[in-house]
CSV table of C-alpha atoms and ligand atoms in Angstrom, one decimal:
chain,number,residue,atom,x,y,z
A,1,UNK,CA,-153.6,104.6,10.6
A,2,UNK,CA,-150.1,104.0,12.1
A,3,UNK,CA,-148.5,100.7,11.8
A,4,UNK,CA,-146.4,101.3,14.9
A,5,UNK,CA,-146.6,98.9,17.9
A,6,UNK,CA,-146.1,99.9,21.5
A,7,UNK,CA,-145.6,98.1,24.8
A,8,UNK,CA,-145.4,99.5,28.4
A,9,UNK,CA,-143.4,98.4,31.3
A,10,UNK,CA,-144.7,98.7,34.9
A,11,UNK,CA,-143.3,97.8,38.3
A,12,UNK,CA,-145.2,96.2,41.1
A,13,UNK,CA,-146.4,98.9,43.5
A,14,UNK,CA,-145.4,98.9,47.2
A,15,UNK,CA,-148.3,100.9,48.7
A,16,UNK,CA,-152.0,101.6,48.3
A,17,UNK,CA,-151.2,105.0,46.8
A,18,UNK,CA,-148.7,103.6,44.3
A,19,UNK,CA,-151.2,100.9,43.5
A,20,UNK,CA,-153.8,103.5,42.6
A,21,UNK,CA,-151.3,105.4,40.5
A,22,UNK,CA,-150.3,102.2,38.6
A,23,UNK,CA,-153.9,101.3,38.0
A,24,UNK,CA,-154.8,104.8,36.7
A,25,UNK,CA,-151.8,104.5,34.3
A,26,UNK,CA,-153.0,101.0,33.1
A,27,UNK,CA,-156.5,102.5,32.5
A,28,UNK,CA,-155.1,105.5,30.6
A,29,UNK,CA,-152.7,103.5,28.4
A,30,UNK,CA,-155.0,100.5,27.7
A,31,UNK,CA,-157.0,102.1,24.9
A,32,UNK,CA,-153.7,102.4,23.0
A,33,UNK,CA,-153.9,98.7,22.4
A,34,UNK,CA,-150.3,97.8,23.4
A,35,UNK,CA,-148.9,94.6,22.0
A,36,UNK,CA,-148.3,93.7,25.7
A,37,UNK,CA,-147.6,95.3,29.0
A,38,UNK,CA,-144.7,94.0,31.1
A,39,UNK,CA,-144.3,93.8,34.9
A,40,UNK,CA,-140.8,93.8,36.4
A,41,UNK,CA,-139.6,91.3,39.0
A,42,UNK,CA,-137.4,92.0,42.0
A,43,UNK,CA,-135.3,90.0,44.4
A,44,UNK,CA,-137.0,88.9,47.7
A,45,UNK,CA,-140.2,87.1,48.5
A,46,UNK,CA,-142.6,90.1,49.0
A,47,UNK,CA,-141.5,91.8,45.8
A,48,UNK,CA,-142.0,88.6,43.9
A,49,UNK,CA,-145.5,88.2,45.3
A,50,UNK,CA,-146.3,91.8,44.3
A,51,UNK,CA,-145.2,91.0,40.7
A,52,UNK,CA,-147.5,88.0,40.7
A,53,UNK,CA,-150.5,90.0,42.1
A,54,UNK,CA,-149.9,92.8,39.6
A,55,UNK,CA,-149.7,90.4,36.6
A,56,UNK,CA,-152.8,88.6,37.7
A,57,UNK,CA,-154.8,91.8,38.2
A,58,UNK,CA,-153.8,93.2,34.8
A,59,UNK,CA,-154.9,90.0,33.1
A,60,UNK,CA,-158.2,89.7,35.1
A,61,UNK,CA,-159.3,93.4,35.1
A,62,UNK,CA,-157.6,95.1,32.2
A,63,UNK,CA,-157.6,92.1,29.8
A,64,UNK,CA,-154.3,93.1,28.4
A,65,UNK,CA,-151.6,90.6,27.2
A,66,UNK,CA,-149.0,90.6,30.0
A,67,UNK,CA,-145.3,89.7,29.8
A,68,UNK,CA,-144.2,88.7,33.2
A,69,UNK,CA,-140.5,89.4,34.0
A,70,UNK,CA,-138.7,86.6,35.7
A,71,UNK,CA,-135.1,86.4,37.0
A,72,UNK,CA,-132.8,83.6,38.1
A,73,UNK,CA,-131.7,85.5,41.3
A,74,UNK,CA,-131.6,83.6,44.6
A,75,UNK,CA,-133.9,80.8,43.6
A,76,UNK,CA,-133.6,77.2,42.7
A,77,UNK,CA,-134.7,75.9,39.3
A,78,UNK,CA,-137.6,74.2,41.0
A,79,UNK,CA,-138.7,77.5,42.6
A,80,UNK,CA,-138.5,79.3,39.3
A,81,UNK,CA,-140.3,76.5,37.5
A,82,UNK,CA,-143.1,76.7,40.1
A,83,UNK,CA,-143.5,80.4,39.3
A,84,UNK,CA,-143.6,79.5,35.5
A,85,UNK,CA,-146.3,76.8,36.0
A,86,UNK,CA,-148.4,79.2,38.2
A,87,UNK,CA,-148.1,81.9,35.5
A,88,UNK,CA,-149.1,79.5,32.7
A,89,UNK,CA,-152.1,78.3,34.8
A,90,UNK,CA,-153.2,81.9,35.2
A,91,UNK,CA,-153.1,82.7,31.5
A,92,UNK,CA,-149.6,84.3,31.2
A,93,UNK,CA,-148.2,83.3,27.8
A,94,UNK,CA,-145.2,85.7,27.6
A,95,UNK,CA,-142.2,85.8,29.9
A,96,UNK,CA,-139.3,88.4,29.9
A,97,UNK,CA,-136.5,86.0,30.8
A,98,UNK,CA,-133.7,87.7,32.7
A,99,UNK,CA,-130.7,86.8,34.7
A,100,UNK,CA,-131.3,89.6,37.2
A,101,UNK,CA,-128.7,91.6,39.2
A,102,UNK,CA,-126.7,90.4,42.2
A,103,UNK,CA,-128.7,90.7,45.4
A,104,UNK,CA,-126.2,93.4,46.6
A,105,UNK,CA,-127.0,95.5,43.4
A,106,UNK,CA,-125.4,95.9,40.0
A,107,UNK,CA,-121.7,96.4,40.3
A,108,UNK,CA,-121.2,93.4,42.6
A,109,UNK,CA,-120.0,90.1,41.0
A,110,UNK,CA,-123.0,87.9,40.0
A,111,UNK,CA,-122.9,84.4,41.5
A,112,UNK,CA,-125.6,82.1,40.3
A,113,UNK,CA,-127.7,80.3,42.9
A,114,UNK,CA,-126.1,76.8,43.2
A,115,UNK,CA,-129.3,75.1,42.3
A,116,UNK,CA,-130.6,77.8,40.0
A,117,UNK,CA,-130.5,78.9,36.4
A,118,UNK,CA,-127.2,80.5,35.7
A,119,UNK,CA,-128.3,83.1,33.2
A,120,UNK,CA,-131.2,84.3,31.0
A,121,UNK,CA,-130.4,81.7,28.3
A,122,UNK,CA,-130.8,78.9,30.7
A,123,UNK,CA,-133.9,80.4,32.1
A,124,UNK,CA,-135.4,80.8,28.6
A,125,UNK,CA,-134.7,77.2,27.8
A,126,UNK,CA,-136.2,76.1,31.2
A,127,UNK,CA,-139.4,78.1,30.5
A,128,UNK,CA,-139.7,76.6,27.1
A,129,UNK,CA,-139.6,73.1,28.7
A,130,UNK,CA,-142.5,74.0,31.0
A,131,UNK,CA,-144.8,75.4,28.3
A,132,UNK,CA,-144.7,77.1,25.0
A,133,UNK,CA,-144.2,80.7,26.4
A,134,UNK,CA,-143.4,83.6,24.1
A,135,UNK,CA,-140.0,84.7,25.4
A,136,UNK,CA,-138.5,88.2,25.3
A,137,UNK,CA,-135.0,88.9,26.7
A,138,UNK,CA,-132.9,92.0,27.5
A,139,UNK,CA,-130.1,93.3,25.3
A,140,UNK,CA,-127.5,96.0,25.6
A,141,UNK,CA,-126.6,98.4,22.8
A,142,UNK,CA,-123.7,99.7,25.0
A,143,UNK,CA,-122.9,96.1,26.1
A,144,UNK,CA,-123.8,94.6,29.5
A,145,UNK,CA,-121.2,95.7,32.2
A,146,UNK,CA,-120.4,92.0,32.9
A,147,UNK,CA,-119.6,91.4,29.3
A,148,UNK,CA,-115.8,91.4,28.5
A,149,UNK,CA,-116.5,92.6,25.0
A,150,UNK,CA,-119.2,93.5,22.5
A,151,UNK,CA,-118.6,90.1,20.8
A,152,UNK,CA,-119.2,88.2,24.1
A,153,UNK,CA,-122.3,90.3,24.6
A,154,UNK,CA,-123.6,89.4,21.2
A,155,UNK,CA,-122.8,85.8,21.8
A,156,UNK,CA,-125.0,85.8,24.9
A,157,UNK,CA,-127.8,87.3,22.9
A,158,UNK,CA,-127.5,84.5,20.4
A,159,UNK,CA,-127.6,81.9,23.1
A,160,UNK,CA,-130.8,83.5,24.4
A,161,UNK,CA,-132.3,83.3,20.9
A,162,UNK,CA,-131.1,79.7,20.5
A,163,UNK,CA,-132.9,79.0,23.8
A,164,UNK,CA,-136.2,80.3,22.4
A,165,UNK,CA,-136.2,84.1,22.7
A,166,UNK,CA,-138.2,85.8,19.8
A,167,UNK,CA,-137.8,89.4,20.9
A,168,UNK,CA,-135.1,91.4,22.6
A,169,UNK,CA,-135.8,94.7,24.4
A,170,UNK,CA,-132.9,97.1,24.9
A,171,UNK,CA,-131.6,98.7,27.9
A,172,UNK,CA,-132.4,102.4,27.8
A,173,UNK,CA,-130.2,104.7,25.7
A,174,UNK,CA,-130.3,108.4,24.7
A,175,UNK,CA,-128.0,108.4,21.7
A,176,UNK,CA,-129.9,106.9,18.8
A,177,UNK,CA,-126.7,106.3,16.9
A,178,UNK,CA,-125.7,103.8,19.6
A,179,UNK,CA,-128.9,101.9,19.0
A,180,UNK,CA,-128.6,102.0,15.2
A,181,UNK,CA,-125.0,100.9,15.3
A,182,UNK,CA,-126.0,98.0,17.6
A,183,UNK,CA,-128.7,97.0,15.1
A,184,UNK,CA,-126.1,96.9,12.3
A,185,UNK,CA,-123.8,94.7,14.4
A,186,UNK,CA,-126.5,92.2,15.5
A,187,UNK,CA,-128.0,92.0,11.9
A,188,UNK,CA,-124.4,91.5,10.5
A,189,UNK,CA,-124.1,88.6,13.0
A,190,UNK,CA,-127.2,87.0,11.6
A,191,UNK,CA,-129.7,88.0,14.4
A,192,UNK,CA,-133.1,88.3,12.9
A,193,UNK,CA,-135.5,88.8,15.9
A,194,UNK,CA,-136.9,92.2,16.6
A,195,UNK,CA,-134.7,94.4,18.8
A,196,UNK,CA,-137.2,96.7,20.4
A,197,UNK,CA,-135.8,100.0,21.7
A,198,UNK,CA,-136.5,100.6,25.4
A,199,UNK,CA,-137.5,104.2,25.8
A,200,UNK,CA,-137.0,105.8,29.3
A,201,UNK,CA,-138.5,109.3,29.4
A,202,UNK,CA,-136.4,111.3,31.9
A,203,UNK,CA,-138.6,111.9,35.0
A,204,UNK,CA,-135.8,112.3,37.6
A,205,UNK,CA,-132.5,113.3,36.1
A,206,UNK,CA,-130.3,112.7,39.2
A,207,UNK,CA,-131.9,109.3,39.8
A,208,UNK,CA,-131.3,108.4,36.1
A,209,UNK,CA,-127.6,109.3,36.3
A,210,UNK,CA,-127.2,106.9,39.2
A,211,UNK,CA,-129.1,104.1,37.4
A,212,UNK,CA,-127.1,104.7,34.1
A,213,UNK,CA,-123.8,104.5,36.1
A,214,UNK,CA,-124.7,101.1,37.4
A,215,UNK,CA,-126.1,99.6,34.2
A,216,UNK,CA,-123.4,101.0,31.9
A,217,UNK,CA,-125.7,103.3,29.9
A,218,UNK,CA,-124.2,106.6,28.7
A,219,UNK,CA,-126.0,109.9,29.3
A,220,UNK,CA,-124.8,112.3,26.5
A,221,UNK,CA,-123.3,115.6,27.7
A,222,UNK,CA,-125.9,117.6,25.9
A,223,UNK,CA,-128.6,116.1,28.2
A,224,UNK,CA,-126.5,116.8,31.3
A,225,UNK,CA,-126.4,120.4,30.1
A,226,UNK,CA,-130.1,120.5,29.4
A,227,UNK,CA,-131.0,119.4,32.9
A,228,UNK,CA,-128.4,121.5,34.7
A,229,UNK,CA,-129.7,123.7,37.5
A,230,UNK,CA,-133.3,122.5,37.1
A,231,UNK,CA,-133.4,120.4,40.3
A,232,UNK,CA,-135.9,122.8,41.8
A,233,UNK,CA,-138.0,123.3,38.7
A,234,UNK,CA,-140.1,120.2,38.0
A,235,UNK,CA,-142.4,121.9,35.5
A,236,UNK,CA,-139.5,122.9,33.2
A,237,UNK,CA,-137.8,119.5,33.7
A,238,UNK,CA,-141.0,117.8,32.6
A,239,UNK,CA,-141.3,120.0,29.4
A,240,UNK,CA,-137.7,119.3,28.5
A,241,UNK,CA,-138.1,115.5,29.2
A,242,UNK,CA,-141.1,115.4,26.9
A,243,UNK,CA,-139.3,117.2,24.2
A,244,UNK,CA,-136.2,115.1,24.5
A,245,UNK,CA,-138.2,111.8,24.4
A,246,UNK,CA,-140.3,113.0,21.5
A,247,UNK,CA,-137.3,113.9,19.5
A,248,UNK,CA,-135.7,110.5,20.2
A,249,UNK,CA,-138.8,108.5,19.3
A,250,UNK,CA,-139.6,110.5,16.1
A,251,UNK,CA,-136.1,110.1,14.9
A,252,UNK,CA,-136.2,106.4,15.6
A,253,UNK,CA,-139.5,106.1,13.7
A,254,UNK,CA,-137.9,107.9,10.8
A,255,UNK,CA,-135.2,105.3,10.9
A,256,UNK,CA,-137.8,102.6,10.5
A,257,UNK,CA,-138.4,101.5,14.1
A,258,UNK,CA,-141.8,99.9,14.3
A,259,UNK,CA,-142.1,98.9,18.0
A,260,UNK,CA,-141.4,101.1,21.0
A,261,UNK,CA,-141.2,99.7,24.5
A,262,UNK,CA,-141.8,102.4,27.2
A,263,UNK,CA,-140.3,102.2,30.7
A,264,UNK,CA,-143.2,104.0,32.2
A,265,UNK,CA,-142.1,103.9,35.9
A,266,UNK,CA,-145.9,103.5,36.4
A,267,UNK,CA,-146.6,107.0,35.0
A,268,UNK,CA,-148.9,107.4,32.0
A,269,UNK,CA,-148.3,111.0,31.1
A,270,UNK,CA,-145.1,111.0,29.0
A,271,UNK,CA,-145.7,107.5,27.5
A,272,UNK,CA,-149.2,108.6,26.5
A,273,UNK,CA,-148.0,111.9,25.0
A,274,UNK,CA,-145.2,110.1,23.1
A,275,UNK,CA,-147.7,107.6,21.6
A,276,UNK,CA,-149.8,110.6,20.5
A,277,UNK,CA,-146.8,112.1,18.9
A,278,UNK,CA,-146.0,108.8,17.1
A,279,UNK,CA,-149.6,108.6,15.8
A,280,UNK,CA,-150.6,105.7,18.1
A,281,UNK,CA,-154.1,106.7,19.1
A,282,UNK,CA,-156.8,105.2,21.3
A,283,UNK,CA,-158.7,102.4,19.5
A,284,UNK,CA,-162.0,104.4,19.4
A,285,UNK,CA,-160.3,107.3,17.7
A,286,UNK,CA,-158.5,105.1,15.3
A,287,UNK,CA,-161.5,103.3,13.8
A,288,UNK,CA,-163.0,106.2,11.8
A,289,UNK,CA,-159.6,106.9,10.4
A,290,UNK,CA,-159.3,103.3,9.3
A,291,UNK,CA,-162.7,103.4,7.6
A,292,UNK,CA,-161.9,106.7,5.8
B,1,LIG,P1,-127.8,87.6,30.7
B,1,LIG,O1,-128.1,87.9,29.3
B,1,LIG,O2,-128.0,86.2,31.3
B,1,LIG,O3,-126.3,88.0,31.0
B,1,LIG,C1,-125.8,89.4,31.0
B,1,LIG,C2,-124.4,89.4,30.6
B,1,LIG,O4,-123.6,88.7,31.6
B,1,LIG,C3,-124.0,88.7,29.3
B,1,LIG,O5,-124.1,89.7,28.3
B,1,LIG,C4,-122.7,88.2,29.6
B,1,LIG,O6,-121.7,89.1,29.3
B,1,LIG,C5,-122.6,87.9,31.1
B,1,LIG,N1,-122.9,86.5,31.3
B,1,LIG,C6,-123.9,85.9,32.0
B,1,LIG,N2,-123.8,84.6,32.0
B,1,LIG,C7,-122.7,84.3,31.3
B,1,LIG,C8,-122.0,83.1,31.0
B,1,LIG,N3,-122.4,81.9,31.4
B,1,LIG,N4,-120.9,83.1,30.2
B,1,LIG,C9,-120.4,84.3,29.8
B,1,LIG,N5,-121.0,85.5,30.1
B,1,LIG,C10,-122.1,85.5,30.8
B,1,LIG,N6,-133.7,93.1,36.4
B,1,LIG,C11,-134.5,92.6,37.4
B,1,LIG,O7,-134.1,92.3,38.5
B,1,LIG,N7,-135.9,92.6,37.3
B,1,LIG,C12,-136.5,92.9,36.1
B,1,LIG,O8,-137.7,92.9,36.0
B,1,LIG,C13,-135.6,93.4,35.0
B,1,LIG,N8,-136.2,93.8,33.8
B,1,LIG,C14,-135.3,94.2,32.8
B,1,LIG,C15,-135.9,94.4,31.5
B,1,LIG,C16,-135.0,94.8,30.5
B,1,LIG,C17,-135.7,95.0,29.1
B,1,LIG,C18,-133.6,94.8,30.6
B,1,LIG,C19,-132.7,95.2,29.5
B,1,LIG,C20,-133.1,94.6,31.9
B,1,LIG,C21,-133.9,94.2,33.0
B,1,LIG,N9,-133.4,93.9,34.2
B,1,LIG,C22,-134.2,93.5,35.3
B,1,LIG,C23,-132.0,94.0,34.5
B,1,LIG,C24,-131.2,92.7,34.2
B,1,LIG,O9,-131.6,91.8,35.2
B,1,LIG,C25,-129.7,93.0,34.4
B,1,LIG,O10,-129.3,93.8,33.4
B,1,LIG,C26,-128.8,91.8,34.6
B,1,LIG,O11,-127.6,92.2,35.1
B,1,LIG,C27,-128.6,91.0,33.3
B,1,LIG,O12,-129.7,90.3,33.0
B,1,LIG,P2,-129.8,89.6,31.5
B,1,LIG,O13,-131.0,88.8,31.5
B,1,LIG,O14,-129.5,90.6,30.4
B,1,LIG,O15,-128.5,88.6,31.7
């Protein structure tokens, strides 16, 4: 039996059709016994309510441990604390504490809300004051675009750990060396918490390029070449995406990575296949193996 751990990230759906797709994905991935599933949090009231509804439904109906993402954007500390109290009351025990992006999108200068938490470290400390939440945070193998240097970025990670974070999940990356060098740097700096690689299988290459530009993640030239001239050929794109992600995950597992966090974009297909490749099987299929 594999000793690998997995977790899956979902986003709150906007329509009935997207809701059905998300729920089908939760059902498909649930038997893989993820350590947790996480639900992203966006700016604006209705998006926030959708996160809350999605988190509640997963706890109620799927019985999976949920990590609810929470940001500091456009909210006072009292408002954020209210969300934290509601989550705790509903059985949420794990928060992914994030600063969030400026309301105008990444690339604009981030200005904290005058009465709000200034960054993820402050938010993590605030959450710990409300209840004994498990806290995960984001981290950036290629450094966050707002960080003046890798050293400043690492310093921010340490502040988040001092505030109570016990796990960091990375921004997506496609060059494993970037992740492995980052691990060397953070360990050399005395960081001991798990740094879980965030795996983003490529479903829409053009969309990914835009996202990578704004969040400072590099897309290696070899991937640009691989996806060239395939805009009208989704079947081939999907096969290449699966191969690229499988190669990435298997190489990371060989390097000793024990926990993979999948950015599913609410799709189960690639995440499920990657788990199969890694030897993470549905519980029912795992049991006889364990007994053997
Ligand atoms: P922080 O760690 O607070 O700060 C990021 C960087 O800003 C720091 O490295 C530092 O350089 C600089 N900085 C901030 N404050 C200070 C300070 N006081 N002094 C010096 N430097 C400072 N966004 C969403 O809106 N919703 C989500 O659900 C979501 N989920 C995410 C999940 C993961 C795993 C990751 C990696 C990111 C996610 N994001 C999400 C994106 C995230 O909100 C952005 O990357 C945001 O710009 C930074 O958030 P953070 O928590 O990493 O910020």
